[in-house]
Short mmCIF file of C-alpha atoms and ligand atoms in Angstrom, two decimals:
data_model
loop_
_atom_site.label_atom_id
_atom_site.label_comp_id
_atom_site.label_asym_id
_atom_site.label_seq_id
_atom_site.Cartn_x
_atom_site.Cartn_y
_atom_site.Cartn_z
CA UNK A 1 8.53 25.01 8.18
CA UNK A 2 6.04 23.21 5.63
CA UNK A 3 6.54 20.01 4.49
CA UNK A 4 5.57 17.61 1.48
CA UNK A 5 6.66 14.08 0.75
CA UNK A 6 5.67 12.66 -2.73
CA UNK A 7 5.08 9.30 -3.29
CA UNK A 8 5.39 7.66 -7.21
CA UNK A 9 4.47 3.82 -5.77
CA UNK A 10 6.42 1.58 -7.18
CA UNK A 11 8.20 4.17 -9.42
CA UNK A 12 11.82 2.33 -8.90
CA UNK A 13 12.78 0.24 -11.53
CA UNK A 14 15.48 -1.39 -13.79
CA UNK A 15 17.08 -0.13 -16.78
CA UNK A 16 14.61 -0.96 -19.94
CA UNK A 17 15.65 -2.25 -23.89
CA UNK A 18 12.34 -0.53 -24.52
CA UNK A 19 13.61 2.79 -23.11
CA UNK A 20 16.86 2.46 -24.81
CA UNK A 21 18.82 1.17 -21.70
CA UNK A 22 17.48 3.70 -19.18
CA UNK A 23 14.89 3.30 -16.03
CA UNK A 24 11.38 4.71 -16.51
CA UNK A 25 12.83 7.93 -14.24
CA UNK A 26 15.45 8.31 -16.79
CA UNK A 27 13.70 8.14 -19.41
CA UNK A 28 10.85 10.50 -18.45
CA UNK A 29 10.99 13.94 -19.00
CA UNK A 30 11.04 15.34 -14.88
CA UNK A 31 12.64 18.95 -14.81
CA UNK A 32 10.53 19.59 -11.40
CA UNK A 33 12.15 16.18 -10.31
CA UNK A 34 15.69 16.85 -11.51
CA UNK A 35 15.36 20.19 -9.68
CA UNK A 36 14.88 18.83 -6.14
CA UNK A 37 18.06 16.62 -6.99
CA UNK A 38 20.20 19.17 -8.28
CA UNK A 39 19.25 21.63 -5.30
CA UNK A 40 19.05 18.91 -2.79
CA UNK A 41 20.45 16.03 -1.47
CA UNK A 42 19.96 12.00 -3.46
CA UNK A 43 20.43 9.06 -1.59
CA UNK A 44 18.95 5.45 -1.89
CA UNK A 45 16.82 4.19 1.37
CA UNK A 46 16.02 0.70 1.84
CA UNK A 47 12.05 0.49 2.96
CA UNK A 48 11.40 -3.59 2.75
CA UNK A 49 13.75 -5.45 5.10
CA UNK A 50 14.74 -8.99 2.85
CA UNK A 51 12.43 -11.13 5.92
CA UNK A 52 9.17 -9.51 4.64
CA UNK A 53 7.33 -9.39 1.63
CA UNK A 54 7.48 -5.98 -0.36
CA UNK A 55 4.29 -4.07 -0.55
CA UNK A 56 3.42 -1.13 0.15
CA UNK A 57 2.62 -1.60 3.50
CA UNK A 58 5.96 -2.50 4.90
CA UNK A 59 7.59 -0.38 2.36
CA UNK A 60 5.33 2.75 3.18
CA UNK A 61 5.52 2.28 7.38
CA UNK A 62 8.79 1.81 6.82
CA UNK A 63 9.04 5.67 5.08
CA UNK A 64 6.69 7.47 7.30
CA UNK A 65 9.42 6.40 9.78
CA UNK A 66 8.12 3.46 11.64
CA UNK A 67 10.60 -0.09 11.30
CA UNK A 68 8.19 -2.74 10.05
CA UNK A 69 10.32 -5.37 11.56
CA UNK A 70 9.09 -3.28 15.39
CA UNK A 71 5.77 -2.35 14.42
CA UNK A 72 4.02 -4.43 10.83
CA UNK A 73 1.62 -6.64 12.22
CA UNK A 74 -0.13 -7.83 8.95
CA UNK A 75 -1.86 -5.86 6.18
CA UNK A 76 -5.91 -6.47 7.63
CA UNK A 77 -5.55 -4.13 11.00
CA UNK A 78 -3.69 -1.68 8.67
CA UNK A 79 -7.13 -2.15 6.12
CA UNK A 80 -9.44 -2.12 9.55
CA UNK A 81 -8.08 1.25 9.74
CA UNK A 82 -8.93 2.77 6.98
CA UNK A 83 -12.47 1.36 7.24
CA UNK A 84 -12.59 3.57 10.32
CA UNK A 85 -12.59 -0.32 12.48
CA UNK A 86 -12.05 -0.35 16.05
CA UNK A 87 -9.91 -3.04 17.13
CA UNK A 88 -9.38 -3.82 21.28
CA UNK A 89 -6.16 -5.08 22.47
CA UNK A 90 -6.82 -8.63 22.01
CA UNK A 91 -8.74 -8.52 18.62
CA UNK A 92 -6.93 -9.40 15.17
CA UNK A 93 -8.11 -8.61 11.94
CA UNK A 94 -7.87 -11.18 8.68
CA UNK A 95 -8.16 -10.31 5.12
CA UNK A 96 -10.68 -12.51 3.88
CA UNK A 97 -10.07 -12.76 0.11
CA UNK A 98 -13.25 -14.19 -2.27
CA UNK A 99 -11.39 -16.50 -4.39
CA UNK A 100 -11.62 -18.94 -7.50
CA UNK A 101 -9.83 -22.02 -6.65
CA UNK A 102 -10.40 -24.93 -9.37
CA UNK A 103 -8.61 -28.21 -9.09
CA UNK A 104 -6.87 -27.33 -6.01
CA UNK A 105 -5.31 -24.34 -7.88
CA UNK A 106 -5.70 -20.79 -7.33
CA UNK A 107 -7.39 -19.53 -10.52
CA UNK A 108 -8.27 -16.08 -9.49
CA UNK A 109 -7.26 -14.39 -6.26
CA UNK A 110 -10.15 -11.81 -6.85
CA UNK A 111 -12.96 -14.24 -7.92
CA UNK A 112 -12.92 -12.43 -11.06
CA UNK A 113 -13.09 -8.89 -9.42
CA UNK A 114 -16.25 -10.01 -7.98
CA UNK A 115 -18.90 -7.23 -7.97
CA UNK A 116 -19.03 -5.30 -4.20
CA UNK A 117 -23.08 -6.50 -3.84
CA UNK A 118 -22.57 -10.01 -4.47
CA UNK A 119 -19.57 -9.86 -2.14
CA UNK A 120 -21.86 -7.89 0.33
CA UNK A 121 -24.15 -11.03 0.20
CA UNK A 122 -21.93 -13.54 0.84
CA UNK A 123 -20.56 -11.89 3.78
CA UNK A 124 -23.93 -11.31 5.17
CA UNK A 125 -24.35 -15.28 4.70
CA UNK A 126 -21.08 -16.31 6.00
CA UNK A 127 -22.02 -14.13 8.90
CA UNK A 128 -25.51 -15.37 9.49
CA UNK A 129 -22.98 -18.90 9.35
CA UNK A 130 -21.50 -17.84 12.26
CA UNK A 131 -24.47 -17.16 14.40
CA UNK A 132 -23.31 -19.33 17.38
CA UNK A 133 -20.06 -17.97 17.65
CA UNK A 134 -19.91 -13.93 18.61
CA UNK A 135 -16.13 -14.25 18.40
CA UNK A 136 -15.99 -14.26 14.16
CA UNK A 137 -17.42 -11.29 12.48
CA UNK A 138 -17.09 -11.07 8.54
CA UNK A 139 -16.58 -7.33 6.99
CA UNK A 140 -18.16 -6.15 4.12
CA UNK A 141 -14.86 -4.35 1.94
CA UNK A 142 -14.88 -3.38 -1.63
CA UNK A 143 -14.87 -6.59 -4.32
CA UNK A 144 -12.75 -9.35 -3.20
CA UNK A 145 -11.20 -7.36 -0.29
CA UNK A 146 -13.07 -8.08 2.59
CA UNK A 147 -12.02 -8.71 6.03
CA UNK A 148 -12.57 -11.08 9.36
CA UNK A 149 -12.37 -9.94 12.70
CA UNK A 150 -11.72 -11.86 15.43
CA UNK A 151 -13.64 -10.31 18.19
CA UNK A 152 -12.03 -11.23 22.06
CA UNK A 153 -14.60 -11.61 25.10
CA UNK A 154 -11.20 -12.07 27.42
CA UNK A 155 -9.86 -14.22 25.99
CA UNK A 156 -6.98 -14.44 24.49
CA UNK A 157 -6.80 -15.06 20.50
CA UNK A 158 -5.75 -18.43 19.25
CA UNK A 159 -2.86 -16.33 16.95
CA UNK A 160 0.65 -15.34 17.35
CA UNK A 161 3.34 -14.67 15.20
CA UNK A 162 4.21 -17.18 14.12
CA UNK A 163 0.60 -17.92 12.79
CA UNK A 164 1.83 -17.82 8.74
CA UNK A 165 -0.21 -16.97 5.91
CA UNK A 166 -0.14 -16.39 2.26
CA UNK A 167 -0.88 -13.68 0.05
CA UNK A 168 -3.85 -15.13 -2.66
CA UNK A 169 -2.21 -12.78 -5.43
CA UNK A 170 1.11 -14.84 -4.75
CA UNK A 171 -0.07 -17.73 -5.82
CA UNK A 172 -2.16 -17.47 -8.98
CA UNK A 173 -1.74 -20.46 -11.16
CA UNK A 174 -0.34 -22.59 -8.15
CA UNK A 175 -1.64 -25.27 -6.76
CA UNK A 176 -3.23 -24.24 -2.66
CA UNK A 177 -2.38 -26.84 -0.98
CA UNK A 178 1.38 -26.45 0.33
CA UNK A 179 0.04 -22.47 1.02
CA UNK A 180 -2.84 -22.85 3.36
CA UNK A 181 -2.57 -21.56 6.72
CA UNK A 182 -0.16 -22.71 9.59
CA UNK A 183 0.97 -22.49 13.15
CA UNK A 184 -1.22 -21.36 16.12
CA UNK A 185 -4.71 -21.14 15.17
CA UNK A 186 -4.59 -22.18 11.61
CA UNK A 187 -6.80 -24.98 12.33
CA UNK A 188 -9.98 -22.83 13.14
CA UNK A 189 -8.75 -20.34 9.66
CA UNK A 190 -8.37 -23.11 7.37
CA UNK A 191 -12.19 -24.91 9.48
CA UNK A 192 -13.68 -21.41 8.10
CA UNK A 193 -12.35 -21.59 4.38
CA UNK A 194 -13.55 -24.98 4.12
CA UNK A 195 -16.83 -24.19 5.49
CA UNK A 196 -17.14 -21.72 2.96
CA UNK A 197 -17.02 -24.03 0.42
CA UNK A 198 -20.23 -25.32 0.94
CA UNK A 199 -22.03 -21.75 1.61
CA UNK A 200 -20.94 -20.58 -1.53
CA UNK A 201 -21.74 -23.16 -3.51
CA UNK A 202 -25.27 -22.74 -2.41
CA UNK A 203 -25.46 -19.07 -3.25
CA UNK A 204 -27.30 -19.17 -7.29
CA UNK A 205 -25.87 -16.04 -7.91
CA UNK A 206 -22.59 -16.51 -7.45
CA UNK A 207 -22.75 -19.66 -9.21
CA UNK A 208 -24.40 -17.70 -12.45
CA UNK A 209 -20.77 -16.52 -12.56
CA UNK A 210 -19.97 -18.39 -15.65
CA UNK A 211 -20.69 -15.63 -18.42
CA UNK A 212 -17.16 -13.97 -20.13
CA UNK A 213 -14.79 -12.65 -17.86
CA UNK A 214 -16.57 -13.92 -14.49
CA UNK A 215 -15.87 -16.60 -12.47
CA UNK A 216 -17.53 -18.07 -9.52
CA UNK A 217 -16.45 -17.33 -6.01
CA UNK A 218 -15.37 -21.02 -4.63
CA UNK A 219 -14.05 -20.18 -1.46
CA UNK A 220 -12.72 -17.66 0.63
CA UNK A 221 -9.01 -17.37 1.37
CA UNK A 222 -8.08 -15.86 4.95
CA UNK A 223 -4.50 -13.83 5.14
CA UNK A 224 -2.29 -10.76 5.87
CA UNK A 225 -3.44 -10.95 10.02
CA UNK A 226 -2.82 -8.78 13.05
CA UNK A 227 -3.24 -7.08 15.80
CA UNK A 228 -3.63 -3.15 15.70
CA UNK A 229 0.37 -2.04 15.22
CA UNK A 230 1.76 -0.27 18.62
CA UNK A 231 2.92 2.44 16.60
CA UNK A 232 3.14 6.33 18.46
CA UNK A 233 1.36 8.91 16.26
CA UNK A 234 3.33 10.82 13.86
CA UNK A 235 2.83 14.29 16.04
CA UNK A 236 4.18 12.27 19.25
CA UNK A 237 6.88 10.81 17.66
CA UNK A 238 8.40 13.75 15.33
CA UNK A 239 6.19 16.59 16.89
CA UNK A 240 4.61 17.12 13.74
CA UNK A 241 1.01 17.36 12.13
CA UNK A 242 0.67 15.74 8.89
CA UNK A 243 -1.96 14.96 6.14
CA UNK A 244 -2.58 12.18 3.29
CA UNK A 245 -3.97 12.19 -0.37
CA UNK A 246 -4.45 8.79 -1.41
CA UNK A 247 -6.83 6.52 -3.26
CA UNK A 248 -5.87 3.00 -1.49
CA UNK A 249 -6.84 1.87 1.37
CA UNK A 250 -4.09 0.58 2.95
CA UNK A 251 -2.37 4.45 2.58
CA UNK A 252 -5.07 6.14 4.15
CA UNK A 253 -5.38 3.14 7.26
CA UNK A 254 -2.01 3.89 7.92
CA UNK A 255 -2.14 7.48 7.70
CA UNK A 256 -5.25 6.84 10.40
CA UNK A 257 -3.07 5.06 12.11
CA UNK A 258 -0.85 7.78 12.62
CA UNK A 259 -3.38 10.31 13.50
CA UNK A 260 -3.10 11.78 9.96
CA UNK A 261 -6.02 14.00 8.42
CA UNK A 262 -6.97 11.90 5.55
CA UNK A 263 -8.11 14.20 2.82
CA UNK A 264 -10.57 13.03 -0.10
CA UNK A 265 -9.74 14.25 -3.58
CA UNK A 266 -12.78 13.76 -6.40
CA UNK A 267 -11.19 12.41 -9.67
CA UNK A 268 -7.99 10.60 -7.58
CA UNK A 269 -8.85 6.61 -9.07
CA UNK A 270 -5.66 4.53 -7.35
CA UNK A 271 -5.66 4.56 -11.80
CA UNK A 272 -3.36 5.65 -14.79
CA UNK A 273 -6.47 7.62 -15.07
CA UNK A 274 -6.70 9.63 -11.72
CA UNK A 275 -6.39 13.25 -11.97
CA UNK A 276 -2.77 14.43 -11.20
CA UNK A 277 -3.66 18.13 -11.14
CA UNK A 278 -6.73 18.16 -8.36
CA UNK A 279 -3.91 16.31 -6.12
CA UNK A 280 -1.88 18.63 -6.37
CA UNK A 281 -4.20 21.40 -6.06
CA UNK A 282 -5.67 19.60 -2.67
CA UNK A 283 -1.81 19.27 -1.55
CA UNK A 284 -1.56 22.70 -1.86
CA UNK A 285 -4.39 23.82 0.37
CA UNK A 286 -3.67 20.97 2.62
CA UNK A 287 -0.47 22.86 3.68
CA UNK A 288 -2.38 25.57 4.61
CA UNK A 289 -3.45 23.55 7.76
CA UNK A 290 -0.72 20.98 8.73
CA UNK A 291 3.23 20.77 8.52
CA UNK A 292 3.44 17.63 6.66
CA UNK A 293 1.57 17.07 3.58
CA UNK A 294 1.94 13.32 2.22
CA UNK A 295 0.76 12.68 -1.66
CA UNK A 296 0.71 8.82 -2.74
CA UNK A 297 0.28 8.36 -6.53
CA UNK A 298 -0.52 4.66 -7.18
CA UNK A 299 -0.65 5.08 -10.68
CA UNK A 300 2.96 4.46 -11.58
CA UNK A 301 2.65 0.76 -9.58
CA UNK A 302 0.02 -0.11 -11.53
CA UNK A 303 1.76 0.57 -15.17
CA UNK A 304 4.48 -1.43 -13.55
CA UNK A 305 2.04 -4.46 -12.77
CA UNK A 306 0.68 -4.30 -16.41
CA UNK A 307 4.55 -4.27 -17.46
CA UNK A 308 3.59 -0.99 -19.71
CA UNK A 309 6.85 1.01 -20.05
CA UNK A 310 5.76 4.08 -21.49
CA UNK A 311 2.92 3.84 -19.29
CA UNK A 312 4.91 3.92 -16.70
CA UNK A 313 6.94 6.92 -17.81
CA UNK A 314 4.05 8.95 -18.71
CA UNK A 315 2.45 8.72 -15.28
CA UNK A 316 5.91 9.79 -13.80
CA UNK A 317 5.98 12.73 -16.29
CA UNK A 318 2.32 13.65 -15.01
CA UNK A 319 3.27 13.02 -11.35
CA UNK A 320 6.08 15.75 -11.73
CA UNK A 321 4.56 17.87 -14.03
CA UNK A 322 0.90 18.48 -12.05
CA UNK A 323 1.88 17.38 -8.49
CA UNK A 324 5.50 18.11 -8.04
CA UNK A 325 6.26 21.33 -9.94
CA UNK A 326 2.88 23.01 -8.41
CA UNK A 327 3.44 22.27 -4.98
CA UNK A 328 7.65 23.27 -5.15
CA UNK A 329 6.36 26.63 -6.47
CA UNK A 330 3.67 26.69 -4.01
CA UNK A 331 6.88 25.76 -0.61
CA UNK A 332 9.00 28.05 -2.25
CA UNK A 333 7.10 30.86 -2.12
CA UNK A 334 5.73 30.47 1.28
CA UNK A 335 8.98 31.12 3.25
CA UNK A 336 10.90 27.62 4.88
CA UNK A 337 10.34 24.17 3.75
CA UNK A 338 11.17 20.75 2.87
CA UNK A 339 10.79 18.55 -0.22
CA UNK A 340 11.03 14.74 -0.67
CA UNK A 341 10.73 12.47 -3.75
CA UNK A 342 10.75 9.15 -2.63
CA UNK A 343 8.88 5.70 -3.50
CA UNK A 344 7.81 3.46 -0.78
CA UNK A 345 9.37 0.06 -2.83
CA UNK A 346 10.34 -1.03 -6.73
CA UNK A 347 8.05 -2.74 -9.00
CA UNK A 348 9.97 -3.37 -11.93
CA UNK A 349 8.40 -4.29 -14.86
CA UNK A 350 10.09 -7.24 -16.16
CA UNK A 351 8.58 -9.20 -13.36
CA UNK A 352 5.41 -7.26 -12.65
CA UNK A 353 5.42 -7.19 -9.27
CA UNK A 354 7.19 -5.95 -6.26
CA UNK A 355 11.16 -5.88 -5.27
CA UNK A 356 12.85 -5.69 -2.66
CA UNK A 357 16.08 -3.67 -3.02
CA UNK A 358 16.85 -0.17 -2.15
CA UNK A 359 15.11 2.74 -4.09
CA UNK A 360 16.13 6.70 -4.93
CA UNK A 361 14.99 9.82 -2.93
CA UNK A 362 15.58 13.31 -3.44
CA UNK A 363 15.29 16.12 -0.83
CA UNK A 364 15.63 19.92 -1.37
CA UNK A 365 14.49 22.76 0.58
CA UNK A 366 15.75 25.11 3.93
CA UNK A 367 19.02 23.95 5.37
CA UNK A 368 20.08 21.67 2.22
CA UNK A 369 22.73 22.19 0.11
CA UNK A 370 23.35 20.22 -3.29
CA UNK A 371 25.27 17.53 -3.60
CA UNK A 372 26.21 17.29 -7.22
CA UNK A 373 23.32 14.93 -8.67
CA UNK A 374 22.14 16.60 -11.64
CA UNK A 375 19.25 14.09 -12.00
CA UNK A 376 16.54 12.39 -9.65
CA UNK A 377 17.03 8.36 -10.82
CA UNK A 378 18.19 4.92 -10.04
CA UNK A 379 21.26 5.57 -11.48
CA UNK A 380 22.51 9.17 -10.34
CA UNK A 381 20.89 7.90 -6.42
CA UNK A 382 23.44 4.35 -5.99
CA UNK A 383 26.32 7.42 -6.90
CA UNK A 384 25.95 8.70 -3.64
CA UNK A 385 27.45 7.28 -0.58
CA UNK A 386 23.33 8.02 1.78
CA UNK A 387 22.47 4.55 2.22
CA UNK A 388 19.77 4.01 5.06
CA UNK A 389 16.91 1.96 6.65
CA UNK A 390 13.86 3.52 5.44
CA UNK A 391 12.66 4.25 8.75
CA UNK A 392 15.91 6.61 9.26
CA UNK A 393 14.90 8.85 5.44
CA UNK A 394 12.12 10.33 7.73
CA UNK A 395 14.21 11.78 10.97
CA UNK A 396 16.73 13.06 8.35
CA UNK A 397 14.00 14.53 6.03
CA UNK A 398 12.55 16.25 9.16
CA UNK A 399 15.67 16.95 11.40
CA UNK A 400 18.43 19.16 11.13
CA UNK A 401 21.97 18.44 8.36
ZN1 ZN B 501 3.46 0.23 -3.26
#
């Protein structure tokens, strides 16, 4: 039996004035999605428990099958991961975000999408800062995303928790000060941003910033920490081998994670621009090898953020169109199999940003029968009486009726 999960990030949404009263997924033209529905079974599954903010970390663990509320440690040892990072039972990882932060308000959570070199630098001199302590190592990411490790000689980290941080990107336009770090060892997180006040100042190119468009990094905010998640690989815990196509990070560190393949598609951006088609085609050939093939399309998240409605529906159109439609031809003529529409969380577009809330899936293939939806959307999915934790969608997508 072959399997394939698609993933439209963010795709759920509310019903738009600008689409005449219907959600994106009604309004976009999705035979190839409409066919899984009408063939299959539509439910709604709930992937971001109301105690934790929705992202696509929680909401994506949460869909592979794993409850965030057992196993989400923080976003950084998800991000370690995907770096290919190590971490030993006692280390953490931090995100370490380069930030603009101008009369005690957060101005820019990216420092003005700082370029990856500059960033580079800095790290090398916050690093160089930390020369007498083996315990802090800085991370070189991509941009603003950059990460902290705290490295353990024995002993055990000053963290827990109930250590609480806050997402930079949460806060633009707020002033810092109520959102720094706190509980157990927030004193020696909030003794490192401060110190990098200082460093940064002193770096000339990063004060050059000033041109259109840039900004200066001021600080760096420290965030989204944990240990490695105790999480049993997917082939231990549903005796299946699986794959990923992704662009972003955080996907493919969980997919590592999970003792995933993680396969590399040219053209896929994380973009409205990435190329549908070659992700499909890599989906396709990826099923040649492993049972489960998982393809994330970050695209339609992003329209959401930019609050671009038609955006929005044309990336869902080009999701089923080049990804959906190729590889349901491709399971169906194969022999057994399994197909599941689902997003990992909503993003709806009035607010730009994540929701919590439950979203639609849609699953066809061997062993299903139909259950009367005619459509895959918001609106046909809360007819049906499937309600479930995410982490249950996964067992049922995999398991028997
Ligand atoms: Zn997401």
């Amino acid at each position: 039996m072959k399997y394939a999960l698609i993933i439209p990030d963010g795709a759920a949404d509310e019903q738009q004035e600008s689409l005449g009263g219907r959600t994106p997924l009604q309004a976009a033209r999705t035979p190839h999605m409409d066919a899984v529905a009408r063939t299959g079974v539509v439910g709604r599954a709930d992937h971001v428990p109301e105690s934790m903010p929705s992202g696509s970390d929680v909401g994506m663990m949460n869909l592979f099958g794993y409850d965030p509320l057992r196993y989400h440690t923080g976003r950084a040892p998800i991000e370690a991961a995907a770096q290919g990072i190590e971490l030993g039972p006692r280390d953490w990882a931090i995100r370490c975000n380069f930030v603009n932060i101008a009369d005690g308000v957060m101005r820019s959570f990216t420092a003005a999408q700082i370029p990856s070199d500059l960033a580079r630098e800095l790290i090398q001199s916050l690093q160089k800062d930390q020369c007498g302590s083996p315990t802090w190592k800085f991370h070189p990411g991509v941009s603003y995303r950059n990460l902290l490790l705290y490295r353990s000689r024995g002993e055990a980290a000053p963290f827990s928790r109930d250590t609480l941080t806050t997402p930079p990107h949460d806060i633009t336009d707020q002033a810092v000060a109520g959102f720094l770090p706190r509980g157990p060892g927030a004193d020696e997180l909030r003794a490192l941003m401060d110190r990098s006040v200082t460093l940064l100042a002193g770096n000339e190119r990063n004060q050059r910033r000033t041109g259109p468009g840039e900004l200066p990094a001021t600080q760096i905010w420290l965030w989204g920490l944990g240990k490695t998640p105790a999480m049993d690989s997917f082939e231990q815990r549903f005796g299946k081998t699986g794959a990923v196509i992704t662009a972003v990070d955080l996907v493919r560190g969980l997919g590592r994670l999970l003792g995933w393949k993680i396969v590399e598609v040219p053209g896929a951006t994380g973009y409205l621009d990435t190329d549908y088609a070659a992700k499909g085609r890599y989906a396709i050939q990826t099923l040649r090898d492993v049972d489960l093939v998982v393809v994330h399309v970050e695209a339609s998240d992003e329209a959401s953020h930019e609050g671009h409605a038609h955006q929005k529906v044309e990336v869902l159109e080009r999701i089923d169109a080049d990804i959906i439609g190729p590889i349901h031809r491709f399971l169906e003529a194969q022999g057994d199999y399994r197909l599941l529409v689902c997003p990992d969380h909503a993003t709806f577009l009035r607010t730009k940003t994540h929701s919590h809330g439950p979203v639609p899936f849609a699953m066809c293939g061997t062993g299903l029968t139909a259950d009367g939806a005619q459509t895959y959307d918001e609106i046909a999915a809360a007819r049906s009486s499937i309600l479930l934790p995410g982490y249950e969608l996964m067992p049922l997508f995999l398991g028997g009726q």
